[in-house]
Amino acid sequence: MRKGTLLVLSGSSGVGKSTVIAQVLEHRPDVYFSVSCTTRPPRPGEVDGVNYYFISREEFQGRIDRGEFLEYAEYVGNYYGTSMTVIREKLEKGVDVLLDIEVQGAAKVREKLPEAASVFIVPPSFEELANRLRGRGTDSEEKIRQRLDTARREAKEIKYYDYIVVNDTVEHAAQEVLAILTAQDCRTQRRIDQIEGV
Ligand code: 5GP
């Protein structure tokens, strides 16, 4: 049976990944978006079980010790991680899966599941990124500075990704991610078994 496609999306904090993902899911409601666990407190409007599973550091450590994560990473002082069980189950059932994870996590996924494809979403410029982070109004100036430093460091990892999408407008970025999902589905290795006589 055809397995699902695993698509890893990374991009600097504030680049608008969540909005792009929301738009992708509107067009492709059959795609499963993996909800991560985090020790970061929820931002206003974020809902437990929808944006993240918000858990304590102790709970997170317990899950690391039990080997429940496909990958996890520490990012700006908090833990973030992807549960293994659900992802495996969805892919086996042929469901396409989207992960929104940072660069260390993406590297681990590439190592463990080499069939995964990865996309790095970039802002039109660093200046635009700083404006977007400030405009969000949810983080202190110190946190914003940390996130921008992290973004600069992360940019060095872009070369390991399969695709780059520029988030100039959400619609355009979402269309490109949708196109990548379609392209992945058309890969020879995924379709060759269905062709007679080859
Ligand atoms: P934020 O705090 O802005 O929601 O997320 C911070 C960063 O953590 C983002 O770059 C996001 O992609 C990443 N992230 C979210 N969930 C996970 C996860 O499960 N694993 C890893 N490695 N990174 C994650």
PDB file of C-alpha atoms and ligand atoms in Angstrom:
ATOM      1  CA  MET A   1       0.000   0.000   0.000  1.00  0.00           C
ATOM      2  CA  ARG A   2       1.134   3.555  -0.770  1.00  0.00           C
ATOM      3  CA  LYS A   3       2.729   5.179   2.257  1.00  0.00           C
ATOM      4  CA  GLY A   4       2.119   8.820   3.139  1.00  0.00           C
ATOM      5  CA  THR A   5       4.600  11.583   2.338  1.00  0.00           C
ATOM      6  CA  LEU A   6       6.415  13.191   5.244  1.00  0.00           C
ATOM      7  CA  LEU A   7       7.085  16.881   4.681  1.00  0.00           C
ATOM      8  CA  VAL A   8       9.253  18.773   7.149  1.00  0.00           C
ATOM      9  CA  LEU A   9       8.754  22.543   7.228  1.00  0.00           C
ATOM     10  CA  SER A  10      11.261  24.801   8.964  1.00  0.00           C
ATOM     11  CA  GLY A  11      11.727  28.542   8.990  1.00  0.00           C
ATOM     12  CA  SER A  12      12.740  31.313  11.293  1.00  0.00           C
ATOM     13  CA  SER A  13      10.417  32.139  14.133  1.00  0.00           C
ATOM     14  CA  GLY A  14       8.020  34.866  12.969  1.00  0.00           C
ATOM     15  CA  VAL A  15       8.312  33.999   9.277  1.00  0.00           C
ATOM     16  CA  GLY A  16       4.609  33.126   9.185  1.00  0.00           C
ATOM     17  CA  LYS A  17       4.908  29.357   8.981  1.00  0.00           C
ATOM     18  CA  SER A  18       1.749  28.686  10.987  1.00  0.00           C
ATOM     19  CA  THR A  19      -0.314  30.903   8.677  1.00  0.00           C
ATOM     20  CA  VAL A  20       1.131  29.215   5.593  1.00  0.00           C
ATOM     21  CA  ILE A  21       0.423  25.794   7.107  1.00  0.00           C
ATOM     22  CA  ALA A  22      -3.158  26.777   7.972  1.00  0.00           C
ATOM     23  CA  GLN A  23      -3.702  27.744   4.336  1.00  0.00           C
ATOM     24  CA  VAL A  24      -2.129  24.514   3.044  1.00  0.00           C
ATOM     25  CA  LEU A  25      -4.454  22.497   5.299  1.00  0.00           C
ATOM     26  CA  GLU A  26      -7.475  24.414   4.019  1.00  0.00           C
ATOM     27  CA  HIS A  27      -6.645  23.205   0.501  1.00  0.00           C
ATOM     28  CA  ARG A  28      -5.610  19.744   1.634  1.00  0.00           C
ATOM     29  CA  PRO A  29      -7.768  18.740   4.627  1.00  0.00           C
ATOM     30  CA  ASP A  30      -6.616  15.135   4.117  1.00  0.00           C
ATOM     31  CA  VAL A  31      -3.080  16.098   5.237  1.00  0.00           C
ATOM     32  CA  TYR A  32      -2.275  15.473   8.902  1.00  0.00           C
ATOM     33  CA  PHE A  33      -0.512  18.300  10.736  1.00  0.00           C
ATOM     34  CA  SER A  34       1.553  16.946  13.593  1.00  0.00           C
ATOM     35  CA  VAL A  35       0.862  18.757  16.871  1.00  0.00           C
ATOM     36  CA  SER A  36       4.120  18.969  18.835  1.00  0.00           C
ATOM     37  CA  CYS A  37       4.707  18.919  22.565  1.00  0.00           C
ATOM     38  CA  THR A  38       6.354  21.974  24.100  1.00  0.00           C
ATOM     39  CA  THR A  39       7.362  23.321  27.488  1.00  0.00           C
ATOM     40  CA  ARG A  40       6.799  26.901  26.258  1.00  0.00           C
ATOM     41  CA  PRO A  41       3.743  28.645  27.765  1.00  0.00           C
ATOM     42  CA  PRO A  42       0.845  29.217  25.355  1.00  0.00           C
ATOM     43  CA  ARG A  43       0.603  32.576  23.559  1.00  0.00           C
ATOM     44  CA  PRO A  44      -2.746  34.367  23.665  1.00  0.00           C
ATOM     45  CA  GLY A  45      -5.166  32.521  21.403  1.00  0.00           C
ATOM     46  CA  GLU A  46      -3.180  29.293  21.321  1.00  0.00           C
ATOM     47  CA  VAL A  47      -5.147  26.195  22.238  1.00  0.00           C
ATOM     48  CA  ASP A  48      -3.802  23.070  23.952  1.00  0.00           C
ATOM     49  CA  GLY A  49      -4.023  20.103  21.575  1.00  0.00           C
ATOM     50  CA  VAL A  50      -4.464  22.358  18.517  1.00  0.00           C
ATOM     51  CA  ASN A  51      -1.288  24.484  18.329  1.00  0.00           C
ATOM     52  CA  TYR A  52       0.772  22.393  20.735  1.00  0.00           C
ATOM     53  CA  TYR A  53       0.416  20.034  23.642  1.00  0.00           C
ATOM     54  CA  PHE A  54       1.638  22.322  26.415  1.00  0.00           C
ATOM     55  CA  ILE A  55       3.368  20.141  28.992  1.00  0.00           C
ATOM     56  CA  SER A  56       5.729  20.626  31.947  1.00  0.00           C
ATOM     57  CA  ARG A  57       9.501  20.079  31.762  1.00  0.00           C
ATOM     58  CA  GLU A  58       9.127  17.000  34.021  1.00  0.00           C
ATOM     59  CA  GLU A  59       6.520  15.482  31.708  1.00  0.00           C
ATOM     60  CA  PHE A  60       8.713  16.276  28.668  1.00  0.00           C
ATOM     61  CA  GLN A  61      11.766  14.683  30.317  1.00  0.00           C
ATOM     62  CA  GLY A  62       9.705  11.567  31.076  1.00  0.00           C
ATOM     63  CA  ARG A  63       8.766  11.269  27.402  1.00  0.00           C
ATOM     64  CA  ILE A  64      12.422  11.668  26.356  1.00  0.00           C
ATOM     65  CA  ASP A  65      13.424   8.936  28.816  1.00  0.00           C
ATOM     66  CA  ARG A  66      10.711   6.596  27.469  1.00  0.00           C
ATOM     67  CA  GLY A  67      11.938   7.227  23.891  1.00  0.00           C
ATOM     68  CA  GLU A  68       8.554   8.547  22.749  1.00  0.00           C
ATOM     69  CA  PHE A  69       9.908  11.279  20.448  1.00  0.00           C
ATOM     70  CA  LEU A  70      10.817  10.921  16.781  1.00  0.00           C
ATOM     71  CA  GLU A  71      12.904  14.036  17.473  1.00  0.00           C
ATOM     72  CA  TYR A  72      13.101  16.809  20.027  1.00  0.00           C
ATOM     73  CA  ALA A  73      15.184  19.959  20.477  1.00  0.00           C
ATOM     74  CA  GLU A  74      15.734  22.854  22.819  1.00  0.00           C
ATOM     75  CA  TYR A  75      14.910  26.202  21.217  1.00  0.00           C
ATOM     76  CA  VAL A  76      15.223  29.611  22.949  1.00  0.00           C
ATOM     77  CA  GLY A  77      15.052  27.987  26.389  1.00  0.00           C
ATOM     78  CA  ASN A  78      12.162  25.593  25.798  1.00  0.00           C
ATOM     79  CA  TYR A  79      11.790  22.004  24.646  1.00  0.00           C
ATOM     80  CA  TYR A  80       9.851  21.065  21.527  1.00  0.00           C
ATOM     81  CA  GLY A  81       9.261  17.504  20.316  1.00  0.00           C
ATOM     82  CA  THR A  82       7.371  15.308  17.863  1.00  0.00           C
ATOM     83  CA  SER A  83       5.742  12.064  19.045  1.00  0.00           C
ATOM     84  CA  MET A  84       6.751   9.004  17.100  1.00  0.00           C
ATOM     85  CA  THR A  85       3.619   6.804  17.354  1.00  0.00           C
ATOM     86  CA  VAL A  86       1.077   8.999  15.613  1.00  0.00           C
ATOM     87  CA  ILE A  87       3.421   9.916  12.749  1.00  0.00           C
ATOM     88  CA  ARG A  88       4.271   6.268  12.020  1.00  0.00           C
ATOM     89  CA  GLU A  89       0.596   5.262  12.119  1.00  0.00           C
ATOM     90  CA  LYS A  90      -0.487   8.023   9.716  1.00  0.00           C
ATOM     91  CA  LEU A  91       2.320   7.346   7.208  1.00  0.00           C
ATOM     92  CA  GLU A  92       1.544   3.595   7.253  1.00  0.00           C
ATOM     93  CA  LYS A  93      -2.108   4.377   6.497  1.00  0.00           C
ATOM     94  CA  GLY A  94      -1.057   6.462   3.466  1.00  0.00           C
ATOM     95  CA  VAL A  95      -1.799   9.831   5.051  1.00  0.00           C
ATOM     96  CA  ASP A  96       0.566  12.724   4.179  1.00  0.00           C
ATOM     97  CA  VAL A  97       2.087  14.360   7.261  1.00  0.00           C
ATOM     98  CA  LEU A  98       3.394  17.910   7.811  1.00  0.00           C
ATOM     99  CA  LEU A  99       5.884  18.712  10.562  1.00  0.00           C
ATOM    100  CA  ASP A 100       6.652  22.287  11.655  1.00  0.00           C
ATOM    101  CA  ILE A 101      10.031  21.897  13.350  1.00  0.00           C
ATOM    102  CA  GLU A 102      13.274  23.817  13.745  1.00  0.00           C
ATOM    103  CA  VAL A 103      16.609  22.925  12.131  1.00  0.00           C
ATOM    104  CA  GLN A 104      18.043  20.497  14.733  1.00  0.00           C
ATOM    105  CA  GLY A 105      14.827  18.480  14.698  1.00  0.00           C
ATOM    106  CA  ALA A 106      14.744  18.534  10.893  1.00  0.00           C
ATOM    107  CA  ALA A 107      18.288  17.123  10.792  1.00  0.00           C
ATOM    108  CA  LYS A 108      17.238  14.255  13.074  1.00  0.00           C
ATOM    109  CA  VAL A 109      14.186  13.466  10.934  1.00  0.00           C
ATOM    110  CA  ARG A 110      16.361  13.404   7.781  1.00  0.00           C
ATOM    111  CA  GLU A 111      18.678  10.950   9.519  1.00  0.00           C
ATOM    112  CA  LYS A 112      15.917   8.664  10.835  1.00  0.00           C
ATOM    113  CA  LEU A 113      13.513   8.895   7.878  1.00  0.00           C
ATOM    114  CA  PRO A 114      15.548   9.664   4.731  1.00  0.00           C
ATOM    115  CA  GLU A 115      12.432   9.447   2.544  1.00  0.00           C
ATOM    116  CA  ALA A 116      11.140  12.671   4.158  1.00  0.00           C
ATOM    117  CA  ALA A 117      11.301  15.886   2.117  1.00  0.00           C
ATOM    118  CA  SER A 118      12.217  19.185   3.730  1.00  0.00           C
ATOM    119  CA  VAL A 119      11.257  22.781   3.009  1.00  0.00           C
ATOM    120  CA  PHE A 120      12.781  25.940   4.473  1.00  0.00           C
ATOM    121  CA  ILE A 121      10.447  28.936   4.538  1.00  0.00           C
ATOM    122  CA  VAL A 122      12.303  32.271   4.442  1.00  0.00           C
ATOM    123  CA  PRO A 123      11.079  35.846   4.894  1.00  0.00           C
ATOM    124  CA  PRO A 124      11.616  38.316   2.018  1.00  0.00           C
ATOM    125  CA  SER A 125      14.374  39.904   4.243  1.00  0.00           C
ATOM    126  CA  PHE A 126      15.723  39.927   7.829  1.00  0.00           C
ATOM    127  CA  GLU A 127      14.326  43.428   8.270  1.00  0.00           C
ATOM    128  CA  GLU A 128      10.878  42.147   7.392  1.00  0.00           C
ATOM    129  CA  LEU A 129      11.328  39.302   9.897  1.00  0.00           C
ATOM    130  CA  ALA A 130      12.187  41.761  12.704  1.00  0.00           C
ATOM    131  CA  ASN A 131       9.086  43.818  11.826  1.00  0.00           C
ATOM    132  CA  ARG A 132       6.879  40.737  11.907  1.00  0.00           C
ATOM    133  CA  LEU A 133       8.249  39.595  15.299  1.00  0.00           C
ATOM    134  CA  ARG A 134       7.707  43.052  16.829  1.00  0.00           C
ATOM    135  CA  GLY A 135       4.291  43.353  15.216  1.00  0.00           C
ATOM    136  CA  ARG A 136       3.204  40.087  16.870  1.00  0.00           C
ATOM    137  CA  GLY A 137       3.598  41.937  20.185  1.00  0.00           C
ATOM    138  CA  THR A 138       3.814  38.727  22.229  1.00  0.00           C
ATOM    139  CA  ASP A 139       7.537  38.562  23.006  1.00  0.00           C
ATOM    140  CA  SER A 140       9.838  40.867  25.001  1.00  0.00           C
ATOM    141  CA  GLU A 141      12.575  42.799  23.154  1.00  0.00           C
ATOM    142  CA  GLU A 142      15.119  40.377  24.667  1.00  0.00           C
ATOM    143  CA  LYS A 143      13.210  37.325  23.368  1.00  0.00           C
ATOM    144  CA  ILE A 144      12.905  38.988  19.945  1.00  0.00           C
ATOM    145  CA  ARG A 145      16.666  39.568  19.867  1.00  0.00           C
ATOM    146  CA  GLN A 146      17.259  35.911  20.777  1.00  0.00           C
ATOM    147  CA  ARG A 147      14.856  34.770  18.056  1.00  0.00           C
ATOM    148  CA  LEU A 148      16.608  36.957  15.441  1.00  0.00           C
ATOM    149  CA  ASP A 149      20.038  35.609  16.483  1.00  0.00           C
ATOM    150  CA  THR A 150      18.662  32.099  16.216  1.00  0.00           C
ATOM    151  CA  ALA A 151      17.212  32.923  12.782  1.00  0.00           C
ATOM    152  CA  ARG A 152      20.651  34.054  11.555  1.00  0.00           C
ATOM    153  CA  ARG A 153      22.243  30.839  12.834  1.00  0.00           C
ATOM    154  CA  GLU A 154      19.470  28.713  11.330  1.00  0.00           C
ATOM    155  CA  ALA A 155      19.949  30.316   7.913  1.00  0.00           C
ATOM    156  CA  LYS A 156      23.269  28.456   7.696  1.00  0.00           C
ATOM    157  CA  GLU A 157      21.343  25.151   7.629  1.00  0.00           C
ATOM    158  CA  ILE A 158      19.253  26.067   4.590  1.00  0.00           C
ATOM    159  CA  LYS A 159      21.628  24.228   2.242  1.00  0.00           C
ATOM    160  CA  TYR A 160      20.600  20.873   3.741  1.00  0.00           C
ATOM    161  CA  TYR A 161      16.935  21.357   2.769  1.00  0.00           C
ATOM    162  CA  ASP A 162      15.370  20.053  -0.439  1.00  0.00           C
ATOM    163  CA  TYR A 163      13.275  23.164  -1.140  1.00  0.00           C
ATOM    164  CA  ILE A 164      13.189  26.888  -0.305  1.00  0.00           C
ATOM    165  CA  VAL A 165       9.905  28.814  -0.195  1.00  0.00           C
ATOM    166  CA  VAL A 166       9.885  32.620   0.176  1.00  0.00           C
ATOM    167  CA  ASN A 167       6.935  33.822   2.219  1.00  0.00           C
ATOM    168  CA  ASP A 168       6.289  37.045   0.290  1.00  0.00           C
ATOM    169  CA  THR A 169       2.559  36.477   0.437  1.00  0.00           C
ATOM    170  CA  VAL A 170       0.851  33.683   2.356  1.00  0.00           C
ATOM    171  CA  GLU A 171      -1.139  32.577  -0.715  1.00  0.00           C
ATOM    172  CA  HIS A 172       1.979  32.280  -2.859  1.00  0.00           C
ATOM    173  CA  ALA A 173       3.957  30.417  -0.186  1.00  0.00           C
ATOM    174  CA  ALA A 174       1.050  28.027   0.467  1.00  0.00           C
ATOM    175  CA  GLN A 175       0.707  27.327  -3.293  1.00  0.00           C
ATOM    176  CA  GLU A 176       4.401  26.421  -3.441  1.00  0.00           C
ATOM    177  CA  VAL A 177       4.139  24.059  -0.470  1.00  0.00           C
ATOM    178  CA  LEU A 178       1.084  22.424  -2.095  1.00  0.00           C
ATOM    179  CA  ALA A 179       3.078  22.022  -5.315  1.00  0.00           C
ATOM    180  CA  ILE A 180       5.905  20.360  -3.378  1.00  0.00           C
ATOM    181  CA  LEU A 181       3.459  17.902  -1.797  1.00  0.00           C
ATOM    182  CA  THR A 182       2.174  17.022  -5.266  1.00  0.00           C
ATOM    183  CA  ALA A 183       5.717  16.685  -6.646  1.00  0.00           C
ATOM    184  CA  GLN A 184       6.679  14.337  -3.808  1.00  0.00           C
ATOM    185  CA  ASP A 185       3.647  12.191  -4.554  1.00  0.00           C
ATOM    186  CA  CYS A 186       4.692  11.899  -8.227  1.00  0.00           C
ATOM    187  CA  ARG A 187       8.195  10.607  -7.440  1.00  0.00           C
ATOM    188  CA  THR A 188       9.092   7.503  -9.427  1.00  0.00           C
ATOM    189  CA  GLN A 189       9.962   5.454  -6.364  1.00  0.00           C
ATOM    190  CA  ARG A 190       6.459   6.042  -4.985  1.00  0.00           C
ATOM    191  CA  ARG A 191       4.595   5.200  -8.192  1.00  0.00           C
ATOM    192  CA  ILE A 192       6.660   2.591  -9.991  1.00  0.00           C
ATOM    193  CA  ASP A 193       4.984  -0.345  -8.222  1.00  0.00           C
ATOM    194  CA  GLN A 194       1.636   0.691  -9.716  1.00  0.00           C
ATOM    195  CA  ILE A 195       2.914   0.556 -13.299  1.00  0.00           C
ATOM    196  CA  GLU A 196       2.452  -2.705 -15.173  1.00  0.00           C
ATOM    197  CA  GLY A 197       5.357  -4.244 -17.020  1.00  0.00           C
ATOM    198  CA  VAL A 198       8.281  -2.338 -15.458  1.00  0.00           C
TER     199      VAL A 198
HETATM  200  P1  5GP B   1       7.305  28.839  18.464  1.00  0.00           P
HETATM  201  O1  5GP B   1       7.715  29.012  19.907  1.00  0.00           O
HETATM  202  O2  5GP B   1       7.492  30.114  17.679  1.00  0.00           O
HETATM  203  O3  5GP B   1       5.914  28.245  18.320  1.00  0.00           O
HETATM  204  O4  5GP B   1       8.286  27.753  17.822  1.00  0.00           O
HETATM  205  C1  5GP B   1       9.654  27.899  17.912  1.00  0.00           C
HETATM  206  C2  5GP B   1      10.326  26.922  16.970  1.00  0.00           C
HETATM  207  O5  5GP B   1      10.115  25.588  17.408  1.00  0.00           O
HETATM  208  C3  5GP B   1       9.815  26.995  15.533  1.00  0.00           C
HETATM  209  O6  5GP B   1      10.936  27.093  14.671  1.00  0.00           O
HETATM  210  C4  5GP B   1       9.095  25.672  15.333  1.00  0.00           C
HETATM  211  O7  5GP B   1       9.219  25.211  13.996  1.00  0.00           O
HETATM  212  C5  5GP B   1       9.861  24.776  16.277  1.00  0.00           C
HETATM  213  N1  5GP B   1       9.105  23.577  16.673  1.00  0.00           N
HETATM  214  C6  5GP B   1       7.788  23.440  16.891  1.00  0.00           C
HETATM  215  N2  5GP B   1       7.493  22.167  17.202  1.00  0.00           N
HETATM  216  C7  5GP B   1       8.660  21.476  17.160  1.00  0.00           C
HETATM  217  C8  5GP B   1       9.008  20.100  17.363  1.00  0.00           C
HETATM  218  O8  5GP B   1       8.188  19.226  17.649  1.00  0.00           O
HETATM  219  N3  5GP B   1      10.318  19.780  17.247  1.00  0.00           N
HETATM  220  C9  5GP B   1      11.281  20.690  16.930  1.00  0.00           C
HETATM  221  N4  5GP B   1      12.521  20.256  16.800  1.00  0.00           N
HETATM  222  N5  5GP B   1      10.979  21.979  16.713  1.00  0.00           N
HETATM  223  C10 5GP B   1       9.694  22.374  16.831  1.00  0.00           C
END
